[in-house]
Short mmCIF file of C-alpha atoms in Angstrom, two decimals:
data_model
loop_
_atom_site.label_atom_id
_atom_site.label_comp_id
_atom_site.label_asym_id
_atom_site.label_seq_id
_atom_site.Cartn_x
_atom_site.Cartn_y
_atom_site.Cartn_z
CA UNK T 1 32.94 -23.37 27.47
CA UNK T 2 30.71 -25.77 25.55
CA UNK T 3 32.25 -27.25 22.42
CA UNK T 4 29.94 -27.00 19.42
CA UNK T 5 29.54 -30.07 17.26
CA UNK T 6 29.35 -28.44 13.82
CA UNK T 7 28.52 -31.73 12.11
CA UNK T 8 25.20 -31.72 13.94
CA UNK T 9 24.16 -28.54 12.17
CA UNK T 10 25.18 -29.45 8.61
CA UNK T 11 21.57 -30.12 7.50
CA UNK T 12 20.54 -26.68 8.79
CA UNK T 13 23.58 -25.11 7.16
CA UNK T 14 22.73 -26.64 3.79
CA UNK T 15 19.09 -25.53 4.07
CA UNK T 16 19.97 -21.96 5.06
CA UNK T 17 22.60 -21.75 2.29
CA UNK T 18 20.15 -22.88 -0.38
CA UNK T 19 17.50 -20.49 0.90
CA UNK T 20 20.07 -17.66 0.91
CA UNK T 21 20.92 -18.31 -2.74
CA UNK T 22 17.30 -18.33 -3.87
CA UNK T 23 16.51 -15.34 -1.66
CA UNK T 24 19.29 -13.36 -3.36
CA UNK T 25 18.66 -14.26 -7.00
CA UNK T 26 14.86 -13.92 -7.05
CA UNK T 27 14.24 -10.41 -8.48
CA UNK T 28 12.78 -7.90 -6.07
CA UNK T 29 13.10 -4.29 -4.96
CA UNK T 30 16.78 -4.77 -4.05
CA UNK T 31 17.56 -6.05 -7.54
CA UNK T 32 15.77 -3.17 -9.26
CA UNK T 33 17.41 -0.54 -7.04
CA UNK T 34 20.89 -1.94 -7.67
CA UNK T 35 20.14 -2.13 -11.39
CA UNK T 36 19.10 1.52 -11.30
CA UNK T 37 22.18 2.71 -9.44
CA UNK T 38 24.55 0.61 -11.55
CA UNK T 39 23.45 1.62 -15.04
CA UNK T 40 22.35 5.20 -14.33
CA UNK T 41 25.26 6.17 -12.09
CA UNK T 42 28.23 3.79 -11.95
CA UNK T 43 29.53 0.33 -11.24
CA UNK T 44 30.89 1.71 -7.97
CA UNK T 45 27.41 2.94 -7.02
CA UNK T 46 26.01 -0.52 -7.74
CA UNK T 47 28.62 -2.21 -5.59
CA UNK T 48 28.11 0.19 -2.68
CA UNK T 49 24.36 -0.36 -2.97
CA UNK T 50 25.10 -4.08 -2.69
CA UNK T 51 27.07 -3.37 0.48
CA UNK T 52 24.07 -1.44 1.80
CA UNK T 53 21.74 -4.38 1.19
CA UNK T 54 24.23 -6.76 2.80
CA UNK T 55 24.52 -4.50 5.86
CA UNK T 56 20.73 -4.09 6.17
CA UNK T 57 20.34 -7.84 6.25
CA UNK T 58 22.21 -7.85 9.57
CA UNK T 59 19.41 -5.71 10.99
CA UNK T 60 16.90 -8.44 10.13
CA UNK T 61 19.29 -11.15 11.30
CA UNK T 62 19.88 -9.45 14.66
CA UNK T 63 16.24 -8.98 15.62
CA UNK T 64 15.40 -12.47 14.34
CA UNK T 65 18.04 -14.07 16.56
CA UNK T 66 16.82 -11.92 19.45
CA UNK T 67 13.30 -13.19 18.88
CA UNK T 68 11.92 -9.76 17.99
CA UNK T 69 10.84 -10.86 14.51
CA UNK T 70 7.81 -12.53 16.05
CA UNK T 71 6.85 -9.33 17.86
CA UNK T 72 7.30 -7.21 14.73
CA UNK T 73 5.33 -9.57 12.51
CA UNK T 74 2.48 -9.85 15.00
CA UNK T 75 2.28 -6.15 15.83
CA UNK T 76 -0.05 -4.46 13.35
CA UNK T 77 1.35 -1.03 14.26
CA UNK T 78 5.05 -1.89 13.94
CA UNK T 79 4.57 -3.93 10.79
CA UNK T 80 2.45 -1.19 9.22
CA UNK T 81 5.06 1.48 10.00
CA UNK T 82 7.76 -0.58 8.30
CA UNK T 83 5.47 -1.42 5.40
CA UNK T 84 4.37 2.13 4.62
CA UNK T 85 7.81 3.68 5.10
CA UNK T 86 9.27 1.09 2.75
CA UNK T 87 6.50 1.61 0.22
CA UNK T 88 6.85 5.40 0.35
CA UNK T 89 10.61 5.18 -0.21
CA UNK T 90 10.28 2.88 -3.23
CA UNK T 91 7.53 5.02 -4.75
CA UNK T 92 9.56 8.20 -4.19
CA UNK T 93 12.75 6.83 -5.78
CA UNK T 94 10.76 5.18 -8.55
CA UNK T 95 8.90 8.38 -9.38
CA UNK T 96 12.13 10.39 -9.38
CA UNK T 97 13.63 7.88 -11.83
CA UNK T 98 10.47 7.74 -13.96
CA UNK T 99 10.20 11.50 -14.46
CA UNK T 100 13.93 12.15 -14.95
CA UNK T 101 14.87 13.39 -18.40
CA UNK T 102 18.51 14.20 -18.94
CA UNK T 103 19.86 14.70 -15.43
CA UNK T 104 20.77 11.01 -15.06
CA UNK T 105 23.48 9.74 -17.35
CA UNK T 106 24.23 6.13 -18.15
CA UNK T 107 27.97 5.90 -17.61
CA UNK T 108 29.06 2.76 -15.73
CA UNK T 109 32.45 4.01 -14.55
CA UNK T 110 31.89 7.39 -12.91
CA UNK T 111 28.68 8.97 -11.78
CA UNK T 112 26.89 11.59 -9.76
CA UNK T 113 25.96 9.30 -6.86
CA UNK T 114 28.35 9.26 -3.92
CA UNK T 115 29.42 6.01 -2.29
CA UNK T 116 27.47 6.94 0.84
CA UNK T 117 24.28 7.73 -1.11
CA UNK T 118 24.57 4.44 -2.97
CA UNK T 119 25.10 2.54 0.28
CA UNK T 120 22.16 4.37 1.85
CA UNK T 121 19.73 3.52 -0.96
CA UNK T 122 20.66 -0.15 -0.77
CA UNK T 123 20.39 -0.18 3.03
CA UNK T 124 17.04 1.61 3.23
CA UNK T 125 15.48 -0.44 0.43
CA UNK T 126 16.25 -3.70 2.24
CA UNK T 127 15.80 -2.49 5.82
CA UNK T 128 12.26 -1.20 5.16
CA UNK T 129 11.14 -4.26 3.21
CA UNK T 130 8.41 -5.93 5.33
CA UNK T 131 8.76 -9.13 3.31
CA UNK T 132 12.29 -9.46 4.65
CA UNK T 133 10.87 -9.45 8.19
CA UNK T 134 8.49 -12.28 7.36
CA UNK T 135 11.19 -14.15 5.46
CA UNK T 136 13.68 -14.08 8.31
CA UNK T 137 10.94 -14.98 10.75
CA UNK T 138 10.26 -18.14 8.76
CA UNK T 139 13.96 -19.02 8.57
CA UNK T 140 14.67 -18.57 12.28
CA UNK T 141 11.48 -20.28 13.44
CA UNK T 142 11.00 -23.07 10.91
CA UNK T 143 14.47 -23.92 9.57
CA UNK T 144 16.72 -23.07 12.51
CA UNK T 145 16.03 -25.06 15.67
CA UNK T 146 15.50 -23.12 18.94
CA UNK T 147 18.43 -24.96 20.53
CA UNK T 148 20.85 -23.97 17.77
CA UNK T 149 23.71 -22.01 19.42
CA UNK T 150 23.83 -18.25 18.85
CA UNK T 151 27.28 -18.61 17.25
CA UNK T 152 25.85 -20.96 14.64
CA UNK T 153 22.90 -18.65 14.00
CA UNK T 154 25.29 -15.74 13.48
CA UNK T 155 27.20 -17.91 11.00
CA UNK T 156 23.93 -18.52 9.13
CA UNK T 157 23.37 -14.77 9.07
CA UNK T 158 26.85 -14.22 7.67
CA UNK T 159 26.13 -16.72 4.90
CA UNK T 160 22.90 -14.93 3.97
CA UNK T 161 24.56 -11.51 4.01
CA UNK T 162 27.62 -12.64 2.06
CA UNK T 163 25.52 -14.45 -0.54
CA UNK T 164 23.57 -11.26 -1.24
CA UNK T 165 26.74 -9.19 -1.41
CA UNK T 166 28.36 -11.53 -3.93
CA UNK T 167 25.24 -11.84 -6.08
CA UNK T 168 24.42 -8.14 -6.27
CA UNK T 169 28.07 -7.20 -6.82
CA UNK T 170 28.09 -9.60 -9.78
CA UNK T 171 24.88 -7.98 -11.03
CA UNK T 172 26.45 -4.52 -10.80
CA UNK T 173 29.58 -5.66 -12.63
CA UNK T 174 27.61 -7.46 -15.33
CA UNK T 175 25.24 -4.56 -16.00
CA UNK T 176 28.11 -2.09 -16.37
CA UNK T 177 29.92 -3.96 -19.13
CA UNK T 178 30.79 -1.41 -21.89
CA UNK T 179 28.75 -3.20 -24.57
CA UNK T 180 25.68 -3.33 -22.38
CA UNK T 181 26.03 0.31 -21.34
CA UNK T 182 26.25 1.32 -24.99
CA UNK T 183 23.00 -0.52 -25.66
CA UNK T 184 21.39 0.96 -22.53
CA UNK T 185 22.35 4.47 -23.56
CA UNK T 186 20.43 4.14 -26.82
CA UNK T 187 17.26 3.37 -24.87
CA UNK T 188 17.96 5.58 -21.86
CA UNK T 189 14.53 7.19 -21.62
CA UNK T 190 12.72 3.89 -21.98
CA UNK T 191 14.91 2.26 -19.35
CA UNK T 192 14.30 5.16 -16.94
CA UNK T 193 10.56 4.80 -17.36
CA UNK T 194 10.74 1.01 -16.99
CA UNK T 195 12.95 0.99 -13.89
CA UNK T 196 11.03 3.86 -12.30
CA UNK T 197 7.71 2.19 -13.05
CA UNK T 198 8.86 -1.12 -11.58
CA UNK T 199 10.03 0.58 -8.37
CA UNK T 200 6.71 2.40 -8.03
CA UNK T 201 4.90 -0.89 -8.67
CA UNK T 202 6.93 -2.58 -5.93
CA UNK T 203 6.07 0.28 -3.59
CA UNK T 204 2.36 0.00 -4.33
CA UNK T 205 2.52 -3.77 -3.90
CA UNK T 206 4.21 -3.38 -0.52
CA UNK T 207 1.67 -0.77 0.60
CA UNK T 208 -1.35 -2.85 -0.43
CA UNK T 209 -0.04 -6.18 0.84
CA UNK T 210 -2.38 -7.29 3.61
CA UNK T 211 -0.53 -10.34 4.83
CA UNK T 212 1.93 -10.21 7.72
#
């Protein structure tokens, strides 16, 4: 069994770690969906949505390590299927949030969304994001060397997944602070329209994005 010299991969590790941090904190569809589930349903829903995003990242990591990211990104059919499914999901959830009136309550501790539903929304939102495909393609073709051992690549994937889990869990906890929830509740209808509109906008942007 070949012994891996971890010191040799420290520069890659640092690069991947920094990319993972920026990838997590830059606002996108994942952030908006977790914001939605956290303040409209519960802190628990936000955290389980974070777990869903973290789990979906392993889907991207797996096919990137296997080399399938290149095939997906270069196949107009496959990439389009992912793109339009992802766009349709974001638009659907966004529209449901936008047109809701009093059926969604801002609570922060208990809510109507089950743990599974929360996990599912986080997973689907990330799994069907075509930008994630392109992003992981760039990481595993430009940052990670082809000769990097699979074990090291899996470790990089774990760092990316864990970074997202920690960040979005912190977001869910922060947004469900009692003082914030009290303020959110006063502007519930406005927040619903804003969050719903942003999700729809993300969906339209994904659908009309021509790059691959």
